Tab-separated table of C-alpha atoms and ligand atoms in Angstrom:
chain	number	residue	atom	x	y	z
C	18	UNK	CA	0.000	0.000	0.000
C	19	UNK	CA	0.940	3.278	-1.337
C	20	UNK	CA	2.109	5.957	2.317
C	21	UNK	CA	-0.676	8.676	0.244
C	22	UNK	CA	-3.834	5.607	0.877
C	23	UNK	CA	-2.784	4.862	3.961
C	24	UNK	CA	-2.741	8.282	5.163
C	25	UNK	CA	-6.429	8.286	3.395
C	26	UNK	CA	-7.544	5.323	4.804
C	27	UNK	CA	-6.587	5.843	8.647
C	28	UNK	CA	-9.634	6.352	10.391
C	29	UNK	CA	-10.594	9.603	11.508
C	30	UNK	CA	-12.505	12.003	13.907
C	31	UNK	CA	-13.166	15.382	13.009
C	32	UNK	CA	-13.978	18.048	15.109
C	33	UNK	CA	-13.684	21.243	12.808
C	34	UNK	CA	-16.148	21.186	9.659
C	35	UNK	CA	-18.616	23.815	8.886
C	36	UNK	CA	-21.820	21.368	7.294
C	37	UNK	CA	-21.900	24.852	5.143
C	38	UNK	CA	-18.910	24.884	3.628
C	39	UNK	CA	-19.230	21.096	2.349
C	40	UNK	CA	-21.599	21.434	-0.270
C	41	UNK	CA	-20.872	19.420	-3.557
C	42	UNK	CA	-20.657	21.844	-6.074
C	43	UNK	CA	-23.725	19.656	-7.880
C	44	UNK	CA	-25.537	20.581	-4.658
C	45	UNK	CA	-25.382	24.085	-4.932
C	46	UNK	CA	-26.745	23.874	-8.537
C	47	UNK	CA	-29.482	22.064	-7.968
C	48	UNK	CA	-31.022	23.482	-4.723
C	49	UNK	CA	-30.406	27.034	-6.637
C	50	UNK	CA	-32.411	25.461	-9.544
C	51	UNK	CA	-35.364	23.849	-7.062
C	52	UNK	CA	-35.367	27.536	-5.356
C	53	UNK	CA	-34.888	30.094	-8.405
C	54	UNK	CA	-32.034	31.491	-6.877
C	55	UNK	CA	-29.700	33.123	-9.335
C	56	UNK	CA	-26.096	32.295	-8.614
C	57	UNK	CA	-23.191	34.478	-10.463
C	58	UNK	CA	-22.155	31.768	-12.403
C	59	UNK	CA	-23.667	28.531	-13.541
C	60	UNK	CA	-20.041	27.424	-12.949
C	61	UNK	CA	-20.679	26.258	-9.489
C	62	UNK	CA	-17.281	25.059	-9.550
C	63	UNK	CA	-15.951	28.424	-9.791
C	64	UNK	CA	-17.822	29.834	-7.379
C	65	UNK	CA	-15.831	28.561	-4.790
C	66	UNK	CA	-12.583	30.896	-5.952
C	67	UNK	CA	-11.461	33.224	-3.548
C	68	UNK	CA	-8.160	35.096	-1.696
C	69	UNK	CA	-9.331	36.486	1.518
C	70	UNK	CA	-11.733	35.369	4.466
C	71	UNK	CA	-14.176	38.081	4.158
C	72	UNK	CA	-14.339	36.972	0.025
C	73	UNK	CA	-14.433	33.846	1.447
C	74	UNK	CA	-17.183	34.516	4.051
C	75	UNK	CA	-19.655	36.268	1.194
C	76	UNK	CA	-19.650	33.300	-0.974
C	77	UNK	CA	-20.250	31.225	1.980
C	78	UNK	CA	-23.148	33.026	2.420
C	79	UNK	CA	-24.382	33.092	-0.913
C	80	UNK	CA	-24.448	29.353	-1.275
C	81	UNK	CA	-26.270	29.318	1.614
C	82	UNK	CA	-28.992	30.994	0.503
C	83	UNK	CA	-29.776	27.831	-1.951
C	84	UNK	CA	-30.567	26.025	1.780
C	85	UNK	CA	-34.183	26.057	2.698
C	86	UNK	CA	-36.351	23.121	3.339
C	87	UNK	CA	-35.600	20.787	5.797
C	88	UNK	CA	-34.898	18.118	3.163
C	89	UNK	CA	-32.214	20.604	1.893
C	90	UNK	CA	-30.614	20.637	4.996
C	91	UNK	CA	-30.995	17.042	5.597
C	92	UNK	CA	-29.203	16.545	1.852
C	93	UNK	CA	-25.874	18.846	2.581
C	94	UNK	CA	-25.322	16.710	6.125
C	95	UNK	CA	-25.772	13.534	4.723
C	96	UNK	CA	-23.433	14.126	1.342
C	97	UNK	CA	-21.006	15.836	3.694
C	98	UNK	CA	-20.641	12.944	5.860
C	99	UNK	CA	-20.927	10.162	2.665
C	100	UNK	CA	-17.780	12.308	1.013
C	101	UNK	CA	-16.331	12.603	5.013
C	102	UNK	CA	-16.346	8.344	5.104
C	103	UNK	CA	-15.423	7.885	1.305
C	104	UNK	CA	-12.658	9.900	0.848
C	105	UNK	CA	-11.376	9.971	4.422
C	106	UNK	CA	-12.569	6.893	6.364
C	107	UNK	CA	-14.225	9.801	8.643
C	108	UNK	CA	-15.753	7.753	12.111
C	109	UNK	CA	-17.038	10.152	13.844
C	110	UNK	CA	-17.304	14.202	13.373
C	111	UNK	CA	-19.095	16.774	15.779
C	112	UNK	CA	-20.040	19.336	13.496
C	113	UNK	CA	-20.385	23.480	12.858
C	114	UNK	CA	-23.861	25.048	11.516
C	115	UNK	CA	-24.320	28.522	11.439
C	116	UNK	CA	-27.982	28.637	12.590
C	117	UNK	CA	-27.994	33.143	11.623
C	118	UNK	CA	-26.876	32.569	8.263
C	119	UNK	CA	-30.785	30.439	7.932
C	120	UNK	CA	-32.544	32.074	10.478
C	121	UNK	CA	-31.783	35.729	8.833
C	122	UNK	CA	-33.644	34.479	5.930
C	123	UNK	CA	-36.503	33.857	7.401
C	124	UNK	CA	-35.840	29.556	8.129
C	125	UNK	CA	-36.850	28.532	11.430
C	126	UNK	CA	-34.086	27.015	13.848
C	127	UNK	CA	-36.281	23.600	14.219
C	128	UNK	CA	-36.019	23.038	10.534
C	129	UNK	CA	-32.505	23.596	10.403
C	130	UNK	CA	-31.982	21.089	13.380
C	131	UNK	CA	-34.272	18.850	12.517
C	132	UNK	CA	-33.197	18.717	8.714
C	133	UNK	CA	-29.534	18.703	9.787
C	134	UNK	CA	-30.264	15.859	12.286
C	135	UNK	CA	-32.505	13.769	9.328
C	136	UNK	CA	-29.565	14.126	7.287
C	137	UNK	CA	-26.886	12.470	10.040
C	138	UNK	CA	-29.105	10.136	10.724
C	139	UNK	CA	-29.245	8.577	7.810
C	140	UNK	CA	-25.679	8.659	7.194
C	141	UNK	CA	-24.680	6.825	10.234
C	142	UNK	CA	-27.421	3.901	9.346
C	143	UNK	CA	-25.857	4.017	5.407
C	144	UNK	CA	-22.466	4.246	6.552
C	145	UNK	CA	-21.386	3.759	10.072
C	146	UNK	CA	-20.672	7.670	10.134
C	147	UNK	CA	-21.505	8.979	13.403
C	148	UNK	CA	-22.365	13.169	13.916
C	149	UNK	CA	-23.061	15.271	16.597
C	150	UNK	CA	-23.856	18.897	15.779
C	151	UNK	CA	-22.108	22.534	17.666
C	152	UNK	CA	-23.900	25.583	16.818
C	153	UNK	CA	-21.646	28.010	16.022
C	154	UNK	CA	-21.809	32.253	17.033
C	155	UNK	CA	-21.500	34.200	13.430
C	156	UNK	CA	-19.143	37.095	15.371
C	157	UNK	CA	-19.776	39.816	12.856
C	158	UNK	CA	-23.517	39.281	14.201
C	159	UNK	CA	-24.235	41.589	17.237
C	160	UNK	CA	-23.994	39.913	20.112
C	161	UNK	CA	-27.677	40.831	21.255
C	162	UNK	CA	-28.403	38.311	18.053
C	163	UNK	CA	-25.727	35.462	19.114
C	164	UNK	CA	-27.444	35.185	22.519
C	165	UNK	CA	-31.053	34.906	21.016
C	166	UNK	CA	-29.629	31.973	18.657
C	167	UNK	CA	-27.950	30.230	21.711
C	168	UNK	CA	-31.392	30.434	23.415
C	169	UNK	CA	-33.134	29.248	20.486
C	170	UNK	CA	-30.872	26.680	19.964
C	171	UNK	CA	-31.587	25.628	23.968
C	172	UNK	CA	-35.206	26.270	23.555
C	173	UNK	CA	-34.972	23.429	20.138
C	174	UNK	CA	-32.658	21.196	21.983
C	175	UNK	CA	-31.841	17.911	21.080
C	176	UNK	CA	-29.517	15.379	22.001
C	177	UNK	CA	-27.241	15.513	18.740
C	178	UNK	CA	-26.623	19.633	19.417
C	179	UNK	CA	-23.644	19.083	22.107
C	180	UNK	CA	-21.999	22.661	21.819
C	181	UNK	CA	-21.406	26.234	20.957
C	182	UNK	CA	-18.922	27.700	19.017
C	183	UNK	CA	-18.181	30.478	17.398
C	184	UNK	CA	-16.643	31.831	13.482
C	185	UNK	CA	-16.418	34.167	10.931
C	186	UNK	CA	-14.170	37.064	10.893
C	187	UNK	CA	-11.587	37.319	14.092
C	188	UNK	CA	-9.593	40.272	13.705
C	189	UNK	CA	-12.408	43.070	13.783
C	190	UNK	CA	-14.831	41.395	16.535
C	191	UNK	CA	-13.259	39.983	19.690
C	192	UNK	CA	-14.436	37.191	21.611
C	193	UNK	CA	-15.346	38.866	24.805
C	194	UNK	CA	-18.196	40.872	22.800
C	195	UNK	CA	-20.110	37.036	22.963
C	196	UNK	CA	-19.324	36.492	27.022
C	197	UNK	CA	-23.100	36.426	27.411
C	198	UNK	CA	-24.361	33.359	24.493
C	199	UNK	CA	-21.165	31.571	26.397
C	200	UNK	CA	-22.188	31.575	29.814
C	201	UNK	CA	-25.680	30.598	29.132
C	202	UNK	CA	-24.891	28.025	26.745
C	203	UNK	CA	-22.281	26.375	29.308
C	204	UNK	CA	-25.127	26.643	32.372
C	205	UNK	CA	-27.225	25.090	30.141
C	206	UNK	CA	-24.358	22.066	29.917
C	207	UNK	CA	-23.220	22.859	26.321
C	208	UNK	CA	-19.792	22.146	25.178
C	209	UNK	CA	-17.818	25.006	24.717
C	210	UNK	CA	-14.965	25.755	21.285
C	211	UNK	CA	-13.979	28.945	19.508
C	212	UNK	CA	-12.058	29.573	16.157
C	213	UNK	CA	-9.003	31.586	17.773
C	214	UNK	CA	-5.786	33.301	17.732
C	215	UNK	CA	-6.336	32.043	13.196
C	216	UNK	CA	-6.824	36.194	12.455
C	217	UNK	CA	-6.107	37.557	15.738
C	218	UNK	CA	-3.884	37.963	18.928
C	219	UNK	CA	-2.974	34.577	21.231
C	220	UNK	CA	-4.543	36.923	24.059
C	221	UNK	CA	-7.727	35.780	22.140
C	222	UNK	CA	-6.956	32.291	23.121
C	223	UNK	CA	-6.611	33.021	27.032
C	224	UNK	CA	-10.093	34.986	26.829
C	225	UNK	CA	-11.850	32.101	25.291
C	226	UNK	CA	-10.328	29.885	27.776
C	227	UNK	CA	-11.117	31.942	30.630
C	228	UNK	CA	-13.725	34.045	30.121
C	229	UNK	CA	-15.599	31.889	27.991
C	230	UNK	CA	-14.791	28.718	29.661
C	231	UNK	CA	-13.975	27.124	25.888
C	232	UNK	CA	-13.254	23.534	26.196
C	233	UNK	CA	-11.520	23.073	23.185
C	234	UNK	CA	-9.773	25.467	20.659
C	235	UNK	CA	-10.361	25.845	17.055
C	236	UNK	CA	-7.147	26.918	14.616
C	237	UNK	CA	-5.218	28.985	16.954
C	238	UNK	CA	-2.127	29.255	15.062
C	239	UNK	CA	-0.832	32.821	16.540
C	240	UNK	CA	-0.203	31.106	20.047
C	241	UNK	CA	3.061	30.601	18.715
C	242	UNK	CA	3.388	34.629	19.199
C	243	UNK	CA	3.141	34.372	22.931
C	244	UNK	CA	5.691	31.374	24.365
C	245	UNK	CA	3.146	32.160	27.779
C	246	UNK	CA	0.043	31.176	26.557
C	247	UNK	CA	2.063	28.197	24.844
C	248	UNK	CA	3.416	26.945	28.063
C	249	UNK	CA	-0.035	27.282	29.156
C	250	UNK	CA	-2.156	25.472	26.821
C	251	UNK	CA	0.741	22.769	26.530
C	252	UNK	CA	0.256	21.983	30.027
C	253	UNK	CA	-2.854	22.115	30.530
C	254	UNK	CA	-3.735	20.093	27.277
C	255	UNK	CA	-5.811	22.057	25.620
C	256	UNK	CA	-6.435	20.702	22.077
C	257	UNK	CA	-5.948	22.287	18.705
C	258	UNK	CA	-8.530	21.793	15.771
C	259	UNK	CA	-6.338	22.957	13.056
C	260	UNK	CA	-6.967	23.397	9.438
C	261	UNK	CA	-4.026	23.281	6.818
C	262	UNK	CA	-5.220	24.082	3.639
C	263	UNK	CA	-8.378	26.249	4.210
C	264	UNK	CA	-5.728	28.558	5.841
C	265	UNK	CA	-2.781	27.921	3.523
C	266	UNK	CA	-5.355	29.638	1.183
C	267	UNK	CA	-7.169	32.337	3.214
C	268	UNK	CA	-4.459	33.720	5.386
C	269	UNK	CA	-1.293	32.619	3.466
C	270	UNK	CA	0.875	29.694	4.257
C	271	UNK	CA	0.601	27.614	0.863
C	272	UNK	CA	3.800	25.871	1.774
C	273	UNK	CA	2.620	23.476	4.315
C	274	UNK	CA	6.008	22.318	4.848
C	275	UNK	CA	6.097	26.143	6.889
C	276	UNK	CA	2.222	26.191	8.433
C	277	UNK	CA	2.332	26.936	12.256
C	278	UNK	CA	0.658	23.592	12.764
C	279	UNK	CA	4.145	22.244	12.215
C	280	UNK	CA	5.566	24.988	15.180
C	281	UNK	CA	2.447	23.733	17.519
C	282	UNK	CA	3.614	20.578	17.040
C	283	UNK	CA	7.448	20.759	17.848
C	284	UNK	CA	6.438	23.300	20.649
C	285	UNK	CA	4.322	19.975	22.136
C	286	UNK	CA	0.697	21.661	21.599
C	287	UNK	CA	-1.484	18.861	21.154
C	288	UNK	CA	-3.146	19.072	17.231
C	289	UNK	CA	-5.010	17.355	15.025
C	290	UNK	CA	-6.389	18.073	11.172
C	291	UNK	CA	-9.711	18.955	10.230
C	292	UNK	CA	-11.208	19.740	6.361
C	293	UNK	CA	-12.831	22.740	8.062
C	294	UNK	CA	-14.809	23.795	4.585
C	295	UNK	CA	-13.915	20.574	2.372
C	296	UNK	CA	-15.655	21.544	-0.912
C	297	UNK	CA	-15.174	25.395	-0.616
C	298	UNK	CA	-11.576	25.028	-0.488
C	299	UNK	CA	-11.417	22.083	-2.991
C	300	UNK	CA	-9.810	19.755	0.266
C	301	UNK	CA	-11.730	17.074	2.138
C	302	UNK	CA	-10.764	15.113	5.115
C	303	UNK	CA	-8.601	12.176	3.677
C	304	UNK	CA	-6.543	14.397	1.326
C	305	UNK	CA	-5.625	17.287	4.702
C	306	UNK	CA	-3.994	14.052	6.067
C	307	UNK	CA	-2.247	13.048	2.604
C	308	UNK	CA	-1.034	16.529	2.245
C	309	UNK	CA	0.449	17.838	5.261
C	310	UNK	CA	1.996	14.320	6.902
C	311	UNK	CA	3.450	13.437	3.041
C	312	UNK	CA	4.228	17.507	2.305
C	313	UNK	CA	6.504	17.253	5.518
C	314	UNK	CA	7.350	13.901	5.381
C	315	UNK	CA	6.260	12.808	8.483
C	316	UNK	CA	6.581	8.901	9.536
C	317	UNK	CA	3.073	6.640	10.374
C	318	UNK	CA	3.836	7.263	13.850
C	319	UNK	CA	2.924	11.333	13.913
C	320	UNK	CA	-0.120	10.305	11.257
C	321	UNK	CA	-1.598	7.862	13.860
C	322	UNK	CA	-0.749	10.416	16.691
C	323	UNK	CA	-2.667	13.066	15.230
C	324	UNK	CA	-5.647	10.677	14.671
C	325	UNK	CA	-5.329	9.677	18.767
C	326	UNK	CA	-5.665	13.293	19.422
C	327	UNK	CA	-8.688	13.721	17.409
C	328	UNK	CA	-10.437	11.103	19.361
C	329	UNK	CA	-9.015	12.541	22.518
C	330	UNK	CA	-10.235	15.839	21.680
C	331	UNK	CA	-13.428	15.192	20.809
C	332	UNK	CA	-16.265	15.357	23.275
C	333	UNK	CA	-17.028	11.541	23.573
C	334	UNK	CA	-17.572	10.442	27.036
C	335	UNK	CA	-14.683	8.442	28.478
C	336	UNK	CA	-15.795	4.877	27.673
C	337	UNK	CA	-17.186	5.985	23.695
C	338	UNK	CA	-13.446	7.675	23.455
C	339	UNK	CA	-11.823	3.987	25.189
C	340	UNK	CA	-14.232	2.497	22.402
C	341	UNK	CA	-13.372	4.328	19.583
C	342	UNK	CA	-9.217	4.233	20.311
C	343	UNK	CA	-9.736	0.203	20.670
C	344	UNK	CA	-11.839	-0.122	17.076
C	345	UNK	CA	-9.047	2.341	15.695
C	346	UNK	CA	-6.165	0.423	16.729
C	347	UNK	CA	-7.562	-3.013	15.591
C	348	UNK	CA	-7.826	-0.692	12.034
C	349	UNK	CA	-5.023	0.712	12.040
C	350	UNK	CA	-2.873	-2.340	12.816
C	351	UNK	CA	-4.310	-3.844	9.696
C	352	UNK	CA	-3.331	-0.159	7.728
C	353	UNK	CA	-0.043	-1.061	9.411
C	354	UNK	CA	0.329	-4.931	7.464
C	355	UNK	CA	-0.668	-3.400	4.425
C	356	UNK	CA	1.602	-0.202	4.202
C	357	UNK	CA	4.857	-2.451	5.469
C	358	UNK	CA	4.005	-5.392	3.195
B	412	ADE	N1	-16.590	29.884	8.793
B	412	ADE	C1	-16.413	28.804	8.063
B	412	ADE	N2	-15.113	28.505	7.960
B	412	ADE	C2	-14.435	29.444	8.670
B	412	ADE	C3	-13.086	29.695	8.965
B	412	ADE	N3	-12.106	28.919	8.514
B	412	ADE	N4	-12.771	30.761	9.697
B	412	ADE	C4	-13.731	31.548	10.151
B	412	ADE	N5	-15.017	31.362	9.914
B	412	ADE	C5	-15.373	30.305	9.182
B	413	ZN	ZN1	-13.648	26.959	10.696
């Protein structure tokens, strides 16, 4: 076996995905089509072109507004997680939604849960693929906004919506601004995660780990700009959702041979990859691992470690983590026959 298949066929958690930035370009066209939505291009494929986050951030948007019916959102979570299992091996994934970018347009929350939910659902019974959901803060939104959603999101709960978290833009709206959707969401017993410290200072990181309570931390590359907050999160084990090539495109490290990840790693942070928006940046889950453990030549070892911490990371309980770790080893040691014979 080939090191590139291997790498594709480990099996994998994934804790950083947006379910709206894995729509199959196909997808896009037809919902637009069902809907009479004009799109710029009938292109689809060239849609998803862009340099910058906020260009980024507008598309994302855009082909978002092709999502209405429950069935539609049902469709994107279940092709997400069929091209999550087929072109990664992805096990398990807990899993962003942006519930402003619907509810803006006029789509209720419960249809977006319940559609999203329909959708995992049916994945897991087609293909093993299990999904939990975190509903993530949009942080250009004012925060008045962010703390209705996390209430509506509480007032619609259900047991597959585990956390919040929170995206978008970093640099012009800090985290603190969302202190109130975080402490309700965490009384209310959510798990808590932010994108940080990916367009913004490492200080972000300490708020979101102490003011927010965040359990978890997503990106986070610009710790490496503070050697305290490293020392910090190294010993206190936080964990690192990190996202090679949607940032090697958006905020410029193409050469993954020099992406922080590799820094986090050497400084003893404890990482692990995610496709964060698979389709929009023409990546998915099997090929982040292919890419960034071949680019830097990496040996099976730091490829199986990085899986380890995705299942340590993720927010299992301690026996479905034990579980998971025991069905990945008896995988892996079979990956292991194959690549050495
Ligand atoms: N929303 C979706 N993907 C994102 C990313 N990589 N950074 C910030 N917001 C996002
Ligand atoms: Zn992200």
């Amino acid at each position: 076996m080939e090191y590139a298949e291997y790498l594709r066929q480990l099996p994998k958690v994934e804790l950083h995905c947006h379910v709206e930035g894995t729509l199959r370009p196909q997808t896009v066209a037809d919902l637009a089509r069902k809907h009479d939505i004009a799109l710029p291009t009938t292109d689809v494929d060239r849609i998803y072109d862009y340099e910058t986050i906020y260009e980024f951030l507008e598309i994302f948007r855009l082909v978002n507004s092709t999502v209405i019916e429950a069935g539609d959102f049902a469709r994107i979570a279940y092709e997400s997680l069929e091209d999550g299992v087929k072109l990664g091996n992805l096990k398990y994934r807990e899993m962003f939604f942006n519930p402003t970018l619907h509810t803006t347009r006029g789509v209720a929350m419960s249809t977006i849960i319940d559609g999203l939910i329909d959708g995992c659902r049916a994945a897991e019974n087609d293909f093993g693929v299990r999904c939990r959901l975190i509903a993530d803060i949009y942080r250009q939104d004012p925060p008045e906004m962010a703390l209705q959603m996390t209430q509506e999101v509480l007032a619609n709960r259900r047991d597959e919506v585990i956390g919040l978290g929170m995206d978008a833009a970093e640099a012009p709206d800090p985290p603190e601004k969302f202190f109130e959707s975080f402490r309700v969401a965490g009384e209310a017993g959510l798990h808590l995660t932010s994108h940080s410290a990916e367009d913004g200072p490492p200080s972000n990181i300490s708020t979101c780990l102490d003011l927010l309570g965040c359990e978890r931390i997503d990106h986070g590359y610009h710790i490496l700009e503070d050697d305290a907050v490293v020392a910090r999160c190294r010993d206190d084990g936080i964990h690192f959702t990190c996202c090679p090539t949607s940032t090697a495109v958006v905020y410029g490290w193409p050469d993954l041979t020099t992406h922080p990840i590799n820094a986090m790693m050497k400084a003893g942070l404890l990482v692990h990859l995610n496709s964060d928006d698979p389709t929009m940046f023409r990546t998915d889950i099997g090929k982040e691992y292919v890419d960034f453990v071949g680019q830097n030549e990496y040996p099976p070892e730091t490829a199986k470690q990085l899986v380890r911490n995705g299942v340590d990371a993720s927010w299992l309980d301690d026996a479905e983590k034990a579980e998971l770790h025991r069905a990945f080893d008896d995988e892996i040691a079979a990956l292991d026959k194959a690549l050495a014979g």
